[in-house]
Amino acid sequence: MLRRYSGLVLRTAREACKRLSENGRIGGDAEPLLRDVSIDEGGQGWLRVVCRDSSGRGKLVLVLVDGWRPAVIYLEG
């Protein structure tokens, strides 16, 4: 089931890293690394992403998903 929506999950993870870099909290070359994904058949759930830039700085991001759209992105740490 997750494979069917993996493109959306990855785009959402990249968007979270992009928001971090726009806010200056991490370098502009940050890449996402999925940690946990918990999404049900209805598209409700969350994913945790670590955004790490080339200098080694990393931030953990929690993304809430509602109907296969990212609803809210919480920045941790």
mmCIF file of C-alpha atoms in Angstrom:
data_model
loop_
_atom_site.group_PDB
_atom_site.id
_atom_site.type_symbol
_atom_site.label_atom_id
_atom_site.label_comp_id
_atom_site.label_asym_id
_atom_site.label_seq_id
_atom_site.Cartn_x
_atom_site.Cartn_y
_atom_site.Cartn_z
ATOM 1 C CA MET A 1 0.000 0.000 0.000
ATOM 2 C CA LEU A 2 2.763 2.448 0.876
ATOM 3 C CA ARG A 3 4.524 1.781 -2.436
ATOM 4 C CA ARG A 4 1.439 3.135 -4.199
ATOM 5 C CA TYR A 5 1.885 6.490 -2.442
ATOM 6 C CA SER A 6 5.662 6.577 -2.090
ATOM 7 C CA GLY A 7 6.037 9.432 -4.597
ATOM 8 C CA LEU A 8 3.792 11.701 -2.544
ATOM 9 C CA VAL A 9 5.568 10.756 0.699
ATOM 10 C CA LEU A 10 8.966 11.575 -0.820
ATOM 11 C CA ARG A 11 7.755 14.881 -2.279
ATOM 12 C CA THR A 12 6.345 15.788 1.142
ATOM 13 C CA ALA A 13 9.658 14.942 2.818
ATOM 14 C CA ARG A 14 11.542 17.096 0.314
ATOM 15 C CA GLU A 15 9.118 19.974 0.918
ATOM 16 C CA ALA A 16 9.759 19.735 4.667
ATOM 17 C CA CYS A 17 13.524 20.026 4.088
ATOM 18 C CA LYS A 18 12.967 22.913 1.687
ATOM 19 C CA ARG A 19 11.006 24.798 4.372
ATOM 20 C CA LEU A 20 13.841 24.253 6.841
ATOM 21 C CA SER A 21 16.407 25.645 4.407
ATOM 22 C CA GLU A 22 14.209 28.648 3.556
ATOM 23 C CA ASN A 23 14.062 29.469 7.267
ATOM 24 C CA GLY A 24 17.849 29.240 7.531
ATOM 25 C CA ARG A 25 17.679 26.349 9.992
ATOM 26 C CA ILE A 26 19.648 24.053 7.683
ATOM 27 C CA GLY A 27 21.714 24.309 4.503
ATOM 28 C CA GLY A 28 20.038 24.611 1.114
ATOM 29 C CA ASP A 29 21.378 21.221 0.008
ATOM 30 C CA ALA A 30 19.464 19.287 2.695
ATOM 31 C CA GLU A 31 18.238 15.849 1.698
ATOM 32 C CA PRO A 32 15.432 13.920 3.415
ATOM 33 C CA LEU A 33 15.863 10.556 5.120
ATOM 34 C CA LEU A 34 12.598 8.856 6.060
ATOM 35 C CA ARG A 35 12.622 7.497 9.617
ATOM 36 C CA ASP A 36 9.057 6.304 10.213
ATOM 37 C CA VAL A 37 5.897 6.328 8.155
ATOM 38 C CA SER A 38 2.481 5.534 9.596
ATOM 39 C CA ILE A 39 -0.301 6.157 7.093
ATOM 40 C CA ASP A 40 -3.526 4.156 6.868
ATOM 41 C CA GLU A 41 -5.573 3.230 3.789
ATOM 42 C CA GLY A 42 -7.541 6.480 4.052
ATOM 43 C CA GLY A 43 -4.429 8.614 3.893
ATOM 44 C CA GLN A 44 -4.442 9.621 7.568
ATOM 45 C CA GLY A 45 -1.231 9.528 9.561
ATOM 46 C CA TRP A 46 2.258 10.969 9.848
ATOM 47 C CA LEU A 47 5.833 10.594 8.749
ATOM 48 C CA ARG A 48 9.104 11.481 10.440
ATOM 49 C CA VAL A 49 11.922 12.779 8.300
ATOM 50 C CA VAL A 50 15.499 13.732 9.111
ATOM 51 C CA CYS A 51 16.781 16.546 6.903
ATOM 52 C CA ARG A 52 20.573 16.566 6.764
ATOM 53 C CA ASP A 53 22.769 18.975 4.811
ATOM 54 C CA SER A 54 26.293 18.465 3.483
ATOM 55 C CA SER A 55 27.858 20.013 6.597
ATOM 56 C CA GLY A 56 26.250 17.316 8.716
ATOM 57 C CA ARG A 57 23.613 19.487 10.373
ATOM 58 C CA GLY A 58 20.363 17.613 10.770
ATOM 59 C CA LYS A 59 16.834 18.363 11.916
ATOM 60 C CA LEU A 60 13.956 16.025 12.665
ATOM 61 C CA VAL A 61 10.612 16.924 11.076
ATOM 62 C CA LEU A 62 7.186 15.468 11.845
ATOM 63 C CA VAL A 63 4.640 15.793 9.028
ATOM 64 C CA LEU A 64 0.946 15.131 9.660
ATOM 65 C CA VAL A 65 -0.882 13.837 6.595
ATOM 66 C CA ASP A 66 -4.611 14.164 5.971
ATOM 67 C CA GLY A 67 -6.074 12.547 2.889
ATOM 68 C CA TRP A 68 -2.630 12.163 1.267
ATOM 69 C CA ARG A 69 -1.934 15.879 1.585
ATOM 70 C CA PRO A 70 0.543 17.222 4.126
ATOM 71 C CA ALA A 71 -1.581 19.082 6.641
ATOM 72 C CA VAL A 72 0.881 20.440 9.168
ATOM 73 C CA ILE A 73 4.640 20.279 9.403
ATOM 74 C CA TYR A 74 6.110 20.390 12.908
ATOM 75 C CA LEU A 75 9.796 21.088 13.311
ATOM 76 C CA GLU A 76 11.495 19.299 16.183
ATOM 77 C CA GLY A 77 14.837 20.226 17.695
#
